[in-house]
mmCIF file of C-alpha atoms in Angstrom:
data_model
loop_
_atom_site.group_PDB
_atom_site.id
_atom_site.type_symbol
_atom_site.label_atom_id
_atom_site.label_comp_id
_atom_site.label_asym_id
_atom_site.label_seq_id
_atom_site.Cartn_x
_atom_site.Cartn_y
_atom_site.Cartn_z
ATOM 1 C CA MET A 1 46.221 -2.226 82.756
ATOM 2 C CA SER A 2 48.337 -3.012 86.006
ATOM 3 C CA TRP A 3 50.388 -6.400 86.896
ATOM 4 C CA GLN A 4 47.293 -7.611 89.335
ATOM 5 C CA ARG A 5 44.755 -6.825 86.680
ATOM 6 C CA ARG A 6 46.631 -8.991 84.010
ATOM 7 C CA ILE A 7 47.364 -11.628 86.170
ATOM 8 C CA ASP A 8 43.702 -12.101 87.253
ATOM 9 C CA SER A 9 42.448 -11.887 83.756
ATOM 10 C CA ALA A 10 44.800 -14.733 82.447
ATOM 11 C CA LEU A 11 43.859 -16.562 85.700
ATOM 12 C CA GLU A 12 40.140 -15.755 84.974
ATOM 13 C CA GLN A 13 40.430 -16.857 81.356
ATOM 14 C CA ARG A 14 41.906 -20.207 82.133
ATOM 15 C CA ARG A 15 39.096 -21.077 84.727
ATOM 16 C CA ALA A 16 36.579 -20.050 81.930
ATOM 17 C CA THR A 17 38.098 -22.585 79.663
ATOM 18 C CA ASP A 18 37.889 -25.389 81.981
ATOM 19 C CA SER A 19 42.277 -25.546 81.445
ATOM 20 C CA PHE A 20 43.246 -24.366 84.973
ATOM 21 C CA ARG A 21 46.088 -26.410 86.428
ATOM 22 C CA VAL A 22 46.441 -27.715 89.987
ATOM 23 C CA ARG A 23 49.491 -29.334 91.345
ATOM 24 C CA LEU A 24 48.530 -31.891 93.731
ATOM 25 C CA ALA A 25 50.906 -33.267 96.389
ATOM 26 C CA ASN A 26 51.897 -36.869 96.441
ATOM 27 C CA GLN A 27 53.579 -39.283 98.946
ATOM 28 C CA GLN A 28 54.166 -41.935 96.143
ATOM 29 C CA GLY A 29 53.755 -41.103 92.278
ATOM 30 C CA SER A 30 56.165 -42.664 89.732
ATOM 31 C CA ALA A 31 55.738 -46.520 90.657
ATOM 32 C CA ARG A 32 52.590 -48.732 89.678
ATOM 33 C CA TYR A 33 50.645 -47.305 92.663
ATOM 34 C CA LEU A 34 50.144 -43.353 93.481
ATOM 35 C CA VAL A 35 49.470 -42.433 96.672
ATOM 36 C CA GLN A 36 47.785 -39.168 97.210
ATOM 37 C CA ASP A 37 46.384 -37.727 100.482
ATOM 38 C CA GLY A 38 46.312 -41.428 101.687
ATOM 39 C CA THR A 39 44.862 -42.697 99.310
ATOM 40 C CA ARG A 40 46.326 -45.606 96.739
ATOM 41 C CA TYR A 41 45.477 -45.395 93.117
ATOM 42 C CA LEU A 42 46.830 -47.619 90.181
ATOM 43 C CA ASN A 43 49.340 -45.066 88.290
ATOM 44 C CA PHE A 44 48.695 -44.536 84.622
ATOM 45 C CA SER A 45 49.928 -41.365 84.478
ATOM 46 C CA SER A 46 53.757 -42.149 85.116
ATOM 47 C CA ASN A 47 56.572 -41.774 82.829
ATOM 48 C CA ASP A 48 58.929 -44.165 84.390
ATOM 49 C CA TYR A 49 58.294 -46.924 81.689
ATOM 50 C CA LEU A 50 60.653 -49.611 83.190
ATOM 51 C CA GLY A 51 59.597 -49.323 86.578
ATOM 52 C CA VAL A 52 63.615 -47.821 86.838
ATOM 53 C CA SER A 53 62.784 -45.376 89.861
ATOM 54 C CA GLN A 54 62.322 -48.189 92.258
ATOM 55 C CA HIS A 55 65.109 -50.129 90.996
ATOM 56 C CA ALA A 56 66.958 -51.306 94.297
ATOM 57 C CA GLU A 57 70.430 -50.862 92.198
ATOM 58 C CA VAL A 58 69.992 -47.223 90.981
ATOM 59 C CA ILE A 59 68.860 -46.589 94.567
ATOM 60 C CA THR A 60 71.737 -47.752 96.464
ATOM 61 C CA ALA A 61 74.313 -46.133 93.701
ATOM 62 C CA TRP A 62 72.502 -42.370 94.627
ATOM 63 C CA GLN A 63 72.856 -43.303 97.969
ATOM 64 C CA GLN A 64 76.492 -44.169 97.316
ATOM 65 C CA GLY A 65 77.065 -41.208 95.268
ATOM 66 C CA ALA A 66 75.935 -39.272 97.732
ATOM 67 C CA GLU A 67 78.299 -40.841 100.315
ATOM 68 C CA ILE A 68 81.708 -40.157 98.081
ATOM 69 C CA TYR A 69 80.670 -37.134 96.620
ATOM 70 C CA GLY A 70 78.132 -35.249 98.992
ATOM 71 C CA VAL A 71 74.915 -33.945 97.541
ATOM 72 C CA GLY A 72 75.436 -30.989 95.231
ATOM 73 C CA SER A 73 77.924 -30.318 92.821
ATOM 74 C CA GLY A 74 79.105 -26.916 94.249
ATOM 75 C CA GLY A 75 79.167 -24.850 91.375
ATOM 76 C CA SER A 76 78.809 -24.759 87.281
ATOM 77 C CA GLY A 77 80.571 -27.351 85.245
ATOM 78 C CA HIS A 78 83.023 -24.459 83.990
ATOM 79 C CA VAL A 79 83.998 -23.656 87.449
ATOM 80 C CA THR A 80 84.143 -26.831 89.806
ATOM 81 C CA GLY A 81 80.834 -28.512 89.121
ATOM 82 C CA TYR A 82 82.409 -30.731 86.449
ATOM 83 C CA ASN A 83 83.021 -34.122 88.510
ATOM 84 C CA GLU A 84 84.859 -37.167 87.289
ATOM 85 C CA ALA A 85 81.200 -39.107 87.863
ATOM 86 C CA HIS A 86 79.913 -36.683 85.163
ATOM 87 C CA GLN A 87 82.496 -37.656 82.870
ATOM 88 C CA GLN A 88 82.601 -41.289 83.114
ATOM 89 C CA PHE A 89 78.804 -41.413 82.827
ATOM 90 C CA GLU A 90 79.050 -38.751 79.391
ATOM 91 C CA GLN A 91 81.564 -41.496 78.437
ATOM 92 C CA GLN A 92 79.485 -44.626 79.114
ATOM 93 C CA LEU A 93 76.391 -43.135 77.151
ATOM 94 C CA ALA A 94 78.398 -41.526 74.404
ATOM 95 C CA ALA A 95 80.006 -45.023 73.400
ATOM 96 C CA TRP A 96 76.572 -46.749 73.903
ATOM 97 C CA LEU A 97 74.686 -44.939 71.429
ATOM 98 C CA GLY A 98 78.001 -44.511 69.223
ATOM 99 C CA PHE A 99 78.476 -40.956 69.322
ATOM 100 C CA PRO A 100 81.734 -38.971 69.816
ATOM 101 C CA ARG A 101 80.616 -36.827 72.570
ATOM 102 C CA ALA A 102 77.672 -36.650 75.488
ATOM 103 C CA LEU A 103 77.124 -33.644 77.777
ATOM 104 C CA LEU A 104 75.024 -33.541 80.722
ATOM 105 C CA PHE A 105 71.956 -30.913 81.204
ATOM 106 C CA ILE A 106 70.003 -30.389 84.454
ATOM 107 C CA SER A 107 66.636 -31.525 82.416
ATOM 108 C CA GLY A 108 65.456 -31.974 79.023
ATOM 109 C CA PHE A 109 64.162 -28.479 78.836
ATOM 110 C CA ALA A 110 67.126 -26.983 79.611
ATOM 111 C CA ALA A 111 69.033 -29.073 76.790
ATOM 112 C CA ASN A 112 66.965 -28.056 74.170
ATOM 113 C CA GLN A 113 66.781 -24.622 75.120
ATOM 114 C CA ALA A 114 70.186 -24.249 75.307
ATOM 115 C CA VAL A 115 71.168 -26.037 71.575
ATOM 116 C CA ILE A 116 68.904 -24.044 69.800
ATOM 117 C CA ALA A 117 69.882 -20.885 71.357
ATOM 118 C CA ALA A 118 73.399 -21.653 70.775
ATOM 119 C CA LEU A 119 73.278 -22.354 67.266
ATOM 120 C CA ALA A 120 70.678 -19.885 65.738
ATOM 121 C CA GLU A 121 71.236 -17.086 64.061
ATOM 122 C CA LYS A 122 69.337 -14.425 62.512
ATOM 123 C CA THR A 123 69.548 -15.530 58.812
ATOM 124 C CA ASP A 124 68.674 -19.261 59.686
ATOM 125 C CA SER A 125 65.574 -21.287 59.431
ATOM 126 C CA ILE A 126 64.504 -23.410 62.068
ATOM 127 C CA ILE A 127 62.181 -25.800 60.633
ATOM 128 C CA ALA A 128 60.143 -28.144 63.611
ATOM 129 C CA ASP A 129 57.525 -30.867 63.356
ATOM 130 C CA LYS A 130 54.123 -28.480 64.472
ATOM 131 C CA LEU A 131 53.712 -31.146 67.337
ATOM 132 C CA SER A 132 57.263 -30.894 68.558
ATOM 133 C CA HIS A 133 57.605 -30.261 72.425
ATOM 134 C CA ALA A 134 56.902 -26.957 74.004
ATOM 135 C CA SER A 135 61.120 -26.463 74.963
ATOM 136 C CA LEU A 136 61.617 -26.862 71.410
ATOM 137 C CA LEU A 137 59.339 -24.737 69.964
ATOM 138 C CA GLU A 138 59.494 -21.825 72.637
ATOM 139 C CA ALA A 139 63.274 -21.973 72.245
ATOM 140 C CA ALA A 140 62.790 -21.972 68.353
ATOM 141 C CA MET A 141 60.371 -18.796 68.469
ATOM 142 C CA HIS A 142 62.523 -16.843 71.050
ATOM 143 C CA SER A 143 65.404 -17.441 69.085
ATOM 144 C CA PRO A 144 66.712 -14.537 66.179
ATOM 145 C CA ALA A 145 65.806 -17.293 62.988
ATOM 146 C CA GLN A 146 62.789 -17.925 61.331
ATOM 147 C CA LEU A 147 60.529 -20.326 62.671
ATOM 148 C CA ARG A 148 58.632 -22.967 60.150
ATOM 149 C CA ARG A 149 56.392 -25.789 61.084
ATOM 150 C CA PHE A 150 56.073 -28.789 58.924
ATOM 151 C CA ALA A 151 52.531 -31.116 59.142
ATOM 152 C CA HIS A 152 53.134 -33.478 61.957
ATOM 153 C CA ASN A 153 55.162 -36.537 60.284
ATOM 154 C CA ASP A 154 54.967 -35.173 56.728
ATOM 155 C CA VAL A 155 57.799 -35.657 55.045
ATOM 156 C CA ALA A 156 56.475 -34.209 52.147
ATOM 157 C CA SER A 157 55.487 -30.644 53.937
ATOM 158 C CA LEU A 158 58.890 -30.732 55.416
ATOM 159 C CA GLN A 159 60.613 -30.949 51.726
ATOM 160 C CA THR A 160 58.614 -28.238 50.870
ATOM 161 C CA LEU A 161 59.730 -25.556 53.341
ATOM 162 C CA LEU A 162 63.302 -26.798 53.212
ATOM 163 C CA ALA A 163 63.185 -25.935 49.168
ATOM 164 C CA GLN A 164 62.208 -22.511 50.222
ATOM 165 C CA GLN A 165 65.124 -19.508 49.950
ATOM 166 C CA THR A 166 67.067 -18.753 53.001
ATOM 167 C CA ASP A 167 70.324 -17.088 53.426
ATOM 168 C CA GLY A 168 71.437 -18.923 56.434
ATOM 169 C CA GLU A 169 71.280 -22.144 57.501
ATOM 170 C CA GLN A 170 68.627 -24.918 58.212
ATOM 171 C CA LEU A 171 68.008 -26.931 61.680
ATOM 172 C CA VAL A 172 65.221 -29.741 61.209
ATOM 173 C CA ILE A 173 63.971 -30.620 64.517
ATOM 174 C CA THR A 174 61.519 -33.479 65.393
ATOM 175 C CA GLU A 175 60.846 -35.937 68.273
ATOM 176 C CA GLY A 176 61.292 -39.658 68.311
ATOM 177 C CA VAL A 177 58.196 -40.426 70.259
ATOM 178 C CA PHE A 178 55.708 -37.324 70.391
ATOM 179 C CA SER A 179 54.845 -36.891 74.326
ATOM 180 C CA MET A 180 51.208 -36.267 73.454
ATOM 181 C CA ASP A 181 50.155 -38.001 70.945
ATOM 182 C CA GLY A 182 52.498 -41.523 71.666
ATOM 183 C CA ASP A 183 52.952 -41.501 67.504
ATOM 184 C CA ALA A 184 56.898 -42.182 66.133
ATOM 185 C CA ALA A 185 58.442 -40.174 63.544
ATOM 186 C CA PRO A 186 59.643 -41.205 60.274
ATOM 187 C CA LEU A 187 63.255 -40.208 61.028
ATOM 188 C CA ALA A 188 64.878 -42.155 58.166
ATOM 189 C CA GLU A 189 62.954 -40.194 55.836
ATOM 190 C CA ILE A 190 63.149 -36.774 57.914
ATOM 191 C CA ALA A 191 67.182 -37.608 57.998
ATOM 192 C CA GLN A 192 67.206 -37.961 54.169
ATOM 193 C CA ALA A 193 65.221 -34.545 53.247
ATOM 194 C CA THR A 194 67.487 -32.945 55.437
ATOM 195 C CA ARG A 195 70.901 -33.822 54.379
ATOM 196 C CA TYR A 196 69.557 -33.402 50.976
ATOM 197 C CA VAL A 197 69.758 -29.906 51.413
ATOM 198 C CA GLY A 198 72.720 -30.041 53.895
ATOM 199 C CA GLY A 199 70.809 -29.221 56.917
ATOM 200 C CA LEU A 200 71.427 -30.180 60.763
ATOM 201 C CA LEU A 201 68.934 -32.707 62.290
ATOM 202 C CA MET A 202 68.257 -32.462 65.755
ATOM 203 C CA VAL A 203 66.149 -35.047 67.463
ATOM 204 C CA ASP A 204 64.651 -35.090 71.170
ATOM 205 C CA ASP A 205 63.935 -38.799 72.009
ATOM 206 C CA ALA A 206 62.865 -38.176 75.601
ATOM 207 C CA HIS A 207 60.103 -41.052 75.365
ATOM 208 C CA GLY A 208 61.684 -43.600 72.610
ATOM 209 C CA ILE A 209 65.103 -43.886 74.862
ATOM 210 C CA GLY A 210 65.219 -46.921 77.005
ATOM 211 C CA VAL A 211 62.267 -48.317 75.313
ATOM 212 C CA ILE A 212 62.541 -48.879 71.698
ATOM 213 C CA GLY A 213 65.678 -50.412 69.627
ATOM 214 C CA SER A 214 68.273 -53.035 70.665
ATOM 215 C CA GLU A 215 69.023 -52.860 74.454
ATOM 216 C CA GLY A 216 66.755 -49.113 74.427
ATOM 217 C CA ARG A 217 69.112 -47.306 72.255
ATOM 218 C CA GLY A 218 65.861 -45.392 71.144
ATOM 219 C CA SER A 219 64.168 -44.471 67.844
ATOM 220 C CA CYS A 220 67.360 -42.757 66.244
ATOM 221 C CA TYR A 221 69.197 -46.450 66.554
ATOM 222 C CA GLN A 222 66.037 -48.634 65.672
ATOM 223 C CA GLN A 223 65.856 -46.557 62.647
ATOM 224 C CA GLN A 224 69.412 -46.669 61.644
ATOM 225 C CA VAL A 225 69.560 -42.889 61.812
ATOM 226 C CA GLN A 226 72.587 -40.713 63.417
ATOM 227 C CA PRO A 227 70.871 -37.474 63.976
ATOM 228 C CA ASP A 228 73.611 -34.690 64.054
ATOM 229 C CA ILE A 229 72.142 -33.734 67.630
ATOM 230 C CA LEU A 230 70.125 -36.311 69.816
ATOM 231 C CA VAL A 231 68.938 -35.058 73.135
ATOM 232 C CA VAL A 232 67.809 -38.044 75.621
ATOM 233 C CA THR A 233 66.068 -37.699 78.825
ATOM 234 C CA PHE A 234 66.874 -39.496 82.196
ATOM 235 C CA GLY A 235 63.420 -38.517 83.880
ATOM 236 C CA LYS A 236 61.237 -41.472 81.919
ATOM 237 C CA ALA A 237 62.694 -44.762 81.339
ATOM 238 C CA PHE A 238 65.617 -43.929 83.262
ATOM 239 C CA GLY A 239 63.618 -43.610 86.280
ATOM 240 C CA VAL A 240 65.915 -40.626 87.330
ATOM 241 C CA SER A 241 66.020 -37.183 85.922
ATOM 242 C CA GLY A 242 68.364 -34.799 83.687
ATOM 243 C CA ALA A 243 69.233 -35.081 79.694
ATOM 244 C CA ALA A 244 72.172 -35.429 77.672
ATOM 245 C CA VAL A 245 72.990 -33.941 74.298
ATOM 246 C CA LEU A 246 74.835 -36.850 72.138
ATOM 247 C CA CYS A 247 76.754 -35.113 68.935
ATOM 248 C CA SER A 248 80.392 -34.816 67.126
ATOM 249 C CA GLU A 249 83.358 -33.594 68.925
ATOM 250 C CA PRO A 250 83.499 -30.251 67.443
ATOM 251 C CA MET A 251 79.514 -29.404 68.327
ATOM 252 C CA ALA A 252 80.147 -30.289 71.833
ATOM 253 C CA ASN A 253 83.196 -28.118 72.027
ATOM 254 C CA TYR A 254 81.436 -25.360 70.470
ATOM 255 C CA LEU A 255 77.986 -26.063 73.226
ATOM 256 C CA LEU A 256 80.717 -26.121 76.022
ATOM 257 C CA GLN A 257 81.839 -22.400 74.809
ATOM 258 C CA PHE A 258 78.231 -20.884 73.615
ATOM 259 C CA ALA A 259 75.539 -22.852 75.662
ATOM 260 C CA ARG A 260 74.638 -20.697 77.947
ATOM 261 C CA HIS A 261 72.268 -23.035 80.034
ATOM 262 C CA LEU A 262 75.248 -25.407 80.530
ATOM 263 C CA ILE A 263 77.950 -22.720 81.582
ATOM 264 C CA TYR A 264 75.531 -20.959 83.805
ATOM 265 C CA SER A 265 73.930 -23.175 85.692
ATOM 266 C CA THR A 266 74.944 -25.420 88.711
ATOM 267 C CA ALA A 267 75.560 -28.949 87.217
ATOM 268 C CA MET A 268 73.978 -31.946 88.214
ATOM 269 C CA PRO A 269 75.043 -33.450 91.258
ATOM 270 C CA PRO A 270 77.406 -36.368 91.272
ATOM 271 C CA ALA A 271 75.916 -38.535 92.982
ATOM 272 C CA GLN A 272 73.015 -38.015 90.568
ATOM 273 C CA ALA A 273 75.121 -38.796 87.459
ATOM 274 C CA TYR A 274 76.860 -41.865 89.702
ATOM 275 C CA ALA A 275 72.997 -43.261 90.040
ATOM 276 C CA LEU A 276 72.180 -42.510 86.335
ATOM 277 C CA SER A 277 75.668 -44.919 85.222
ATOM 278 C CA ALA A 278 73.982 -47.913 87.618
ATOM 279 C CA ALA A 279 70.755 -46.717 85.634
ATOM 280 C CA LEU A 280 71.741 -47.431 82.337
ATOM 281 C CA ASP A 281 73.014 -51.025 83.276
ATOM 282 C CA VAL A 282 69.395 -51.985 84.340
ATOM 283 C CA VAL A 283 68.288 -50.305 80.913
ATOM 284 C CA ARG A 284 70.642 -52.086 78.967
ATOM 285 C CA ARG A 285 70.164 -55.660 80.447
ATOM 286 C CA ASN A 286 66.296 -55.734 81.067
ATOM 287 C CA GLU A 287 65.113 -56.637 77.726
ATOM 288 C CA SER A 288 62.021 -58.650 79.415
ATOM 289 C CA ARG A 289 60.946 -55.435 81.358
ATOM 290 C CA ARG A 290 60.719 -54.161 77.709
ATOM 291 C CA VAL A 291 58.849 -57.102 76.059
ATOM 292 C CA GLN A 292 56.477 -56.984 79.430
ATOM 293 C CA LEU A 293 56.082 -53.155 78.080
ATOM 294 C CA GLN A 294 55.234 -54.154 74.496
ATOM 295 C CA ALA A 295 52.857 -56.772 75.602
ATOM 296 C CA ASN A 296 50.661 -54.401 77.861
ATOM 297 C CA ILE A 297 50.513 -51.804 75.115
ATOM 298 C CA ALA A 298 49.221 -54.649 73.080
ATOM 299 C CA ARG A 299 46.936 -55.847 75.645
ATOM 300 C CA PHE A 300 45.688 -52.305 76.186
ATOM 301 C CA ARG A 301 44.943 -51.398 72.896
ATOM 302 C CA LYS A 302 42.798 -54.579 72.188
ATOM 303 C CA GLY A 303 40.681 -53.414 74.846
ATOM 304 C CA ALA A 304 40.726 -49.859 73.929
ATOM 305 C CA GLU A 305 39.585 -50.204 70.545
ATOM 306 C CA GLN A 306 35.800 -50.833 71.701
ATOM 307 C CA LEU A 307 35.799 -47.420 73.821
ATOM 308 C CA PRO A 308 33.797 -44.806 72.342
ATOM 309 C CA LEU A 309 36.713 -42.283 72.499
ATOM 310 C CA LYS A 310 39.279 -42.198 69.943
ATOM 311 C CA LEU A 311 42.238 -44.310 70.523
ATOM 312 C CA MET A 312 45.271 -42.382 69.020
ATOM 313 C CA ALA A 313 47.635 -44.535 66.534
ATOM 314 C CA SER A 314 50.232 -45.060 69.119
ATOM 315 C CA GLN A 315 52.308 -48.254 69.373
ATOM 316 C CA THR A 316 54.566 -46.893 72.336
ATOM 317 C CA ALA A 317 53.568 -46.395 75.997
ATOM 318 C CA ILE A 318 51.562 -43.299 75.713
ATOM 319 C CA GLN A 319 48.162 -44.330 74.614
ATOM 320 C CA PRO A 320 46.140 -40.948 74.226
ATOM 321 C CA LEU A 321 42.497 -41.355 74.326
ATOM 322 C CA ILE A 322 40.595 -38.294 72.981
ATOM 323 C CA VAL A 323 38.010 -36.959 74.281
ATOM 324 C CA GLY A 324 37.228 -33.317 72.847
ATOM 325 C CA GLU A 325 35.776 -30.860 75.156
ATOM 326 C CA ASN A 326 37.899 -30.230 78.353
ATOM 327 C CA GLN A 327 35.228 -30.228 81.147
ATOM 328 C CA ILE A 328 34.379 -33.977 79.612
ATOM 329 C CA ALA A 329 38.019 -35.072 79.859
ATOM 330 C CA VAL A 330 38.048 -33.285 83.361
ATOM 331 C CA ASN A 331 35.204 -34.914 84.749
ATOM 332 C CA LEU A 332 35.804 -38.208 83.310
ATOM 333 C CA ALA A 333 39.678 -38.321 84.959
ATOM 334 C CA ALA A 334 37.620 -37.379 88.244
ATOM 335 C CA THR A 335 35.100 -40.451 87.685
ATOM 336 C CA LEU A 336 38.256 -42.764 87.166
ATOM 337 C CA ARG A 337 39.973 -41.560 90.090
ATOM 338 C CA GLU A 338 37.020 -41.973 92.404
ATOM 339 C CA GLN A 339 37.243 -46.117 90.941
ATOM 340 C CA GLY A 340 41.028 -45.839 91.885
ATOM 341 C CA PHE A 341 42.792 -44.795 88.825
ATOM 342 C CA TRP A 342 45.021 -42.441 88.314
ATOM 343 C CA LEU A 343 44.648 -40.678 84.890
ATOM 344 C CA THR A 344 45.763 -37.338 83.728
ATOM 345 C CA ALA A 345 43.473 -35.083 81.813
ATOM 346 C CA ILE A 346 45.563 -33.195 78.881
ATOM 347 C CA ARG A 347 43.837 -29.965 78.192
ATOM 348 C CA PRO A 348 44.816 -27.148 75.801
ATOM 349 C CA PRO A 349 47.500 -25.246 75.389
ATOM 350 C CA THR A 350 49.193 -28.281 75.716
ATOM 351 C CA VAL A 351 47.271 -29.896 72.785
ATOM 352 C CA PRO A 352 45.298 -28.246 69.957
ATOM 353 C CA ALA A 353 41.984 -27.095 70.960
ATOM 354 C CA GLY A 354 39.285 -29.505 70.645
ATOM 355 C CA THR A 355 41.453 -32.675 71.533
ATOM 356 C CA ALA A 356 41.460 -32.757 75.176
ATOM 357 C CA ARG A 357 42.357 -36.325 76.185
ATOM 358 C CA LEU A 358 42.851 -38.982 78.955
ATOM 359 C CA ARG A 359 46.952 -39.547 78.549
ATOM 360 C CA VAL A 360 47.326 -42.837 79.102
ATOM 361 C CA THR A 361 50.891 -43.982 79.975
ATOM 362 C CA LEU A 362 51.465 -48.001 80.239
ATOM 363 C CA THR A 363 54.689 -49.278 82.341
ATOM 364 C CA ALA A 364 56.529 -52.564 82.750
ATOM 365 C CA SER A 365 55.374 -52.302 86.325
ATOM 366 C CA HIS A 366 51.449 -53.032 85.035
ATOM 367 C CA THR A 367 50.069 -56.327 85.298
ATOM 368 C CA SER A 368 47.498 -57.566 83.080
ATOM 369 C CA ASP A 369 44.825 -57.642 85.855
ATOM 370 C CA ASP A 370 45.708 -53.655 86.199
ATOM 371 C CA ILE A 371 45.073 -53.115 82.612
ATOM 372 C CA ASP A 372 41.742 -54.881 82.661
ATOM 373 C CA SER A 373 40.661 -52.956 85.764
ATOM 374 C CA LEU A 374 41.322 -49.865 83.880
ATOM 375 C CA LEU A 375 39.381 -50.980 80.648
ATOM 376 C CA GLU A 376 36.574 -51.753 82.594
ATOM 377 C CA ALA A 377 36.560 -48.597 84.436
ATOM 378 C CA LEU A 378 36.727 -46.863 81.327
ATOM 379 C CA TYR A 379 34.063 -48.564 79.750
ATOM 380 C CA ASP A 380 31.640 -47.786 82.579
ATOM 381 C CA ALA A 381 32.975 -44.336 83.122
ATOM 382 C CA THR A 382 31.754 -43.673 79.096
ATOM 383 C CA ARG A 383 28.912 -45.686 78.942
#
């Protein structure tokens, strides 16, 4: 089979199963409203949970950072790219979350890939929640270690796998809040099971940081767990982009020596780190935004319980409505778009077959009227 035939066959298969992805350029996509092709929609697909991407202090900080440092880092952090703005934000973040060290990465995907690739050896076992993010599972599958998956949020399933014989070390991986189901991991029980066998615990809290716990310190802080490795990202509640790995001093030094994504990638622009420092200040002091988000979640769930769709058991900003068939989910999203609501139909392979869904994401920027209007449109569309 030629390369072209292979590509054509793969694309045709995606189209045939109603899972072909298309990107649409928008003029504004992270705030309460999304503007696409000149039309304004109420946006229920943004991960900007606290509205920080539009916060004046953060925008001003990025502008100031660009004036001070320019718009790029100029190289890898191991050459010339590591700047005082990076160092100061790493120290600020580590102190806030109670870890000895923080290391900045260009994205959460890169951070997860880098950590697993640097740590995993052939005799090791990686034991991951079966619904862990693609960046985690892909890195584990590509590593020389054996990947085993425990049933979603099932501590007994995890313990069974941890009890199996292994010649090397065991790395347990989970998320704080799961990006497609919106539910939270039982981190305290997972940590206890991991510690019992001397394993290493890695938690990706991309969707928990900023919105859960005191000052938004996230899922681990809320459950009084300090994992060996905590990954937080800045493209959700922080309203910017990038990620950080929180860990011990020896682990940080190890990653600085062996994490290839860190060593061989151009570092985050210093202006971005400068803006992230301002974003952290905004996140910490905006408890009212977290309270508003929780109120919006409760309002949506109360209304959505009356819909003829399965509402997942999520108490977070991610509120999936299970539709089932791919084409029905696509059609439903299109119908809602005609009514002025922007929702995304999530289909396999992102989620398991037969669980295509509308992934509703709520933010503190939404008003009660926004939520009520969406619920009315959903009632009409699913009638």
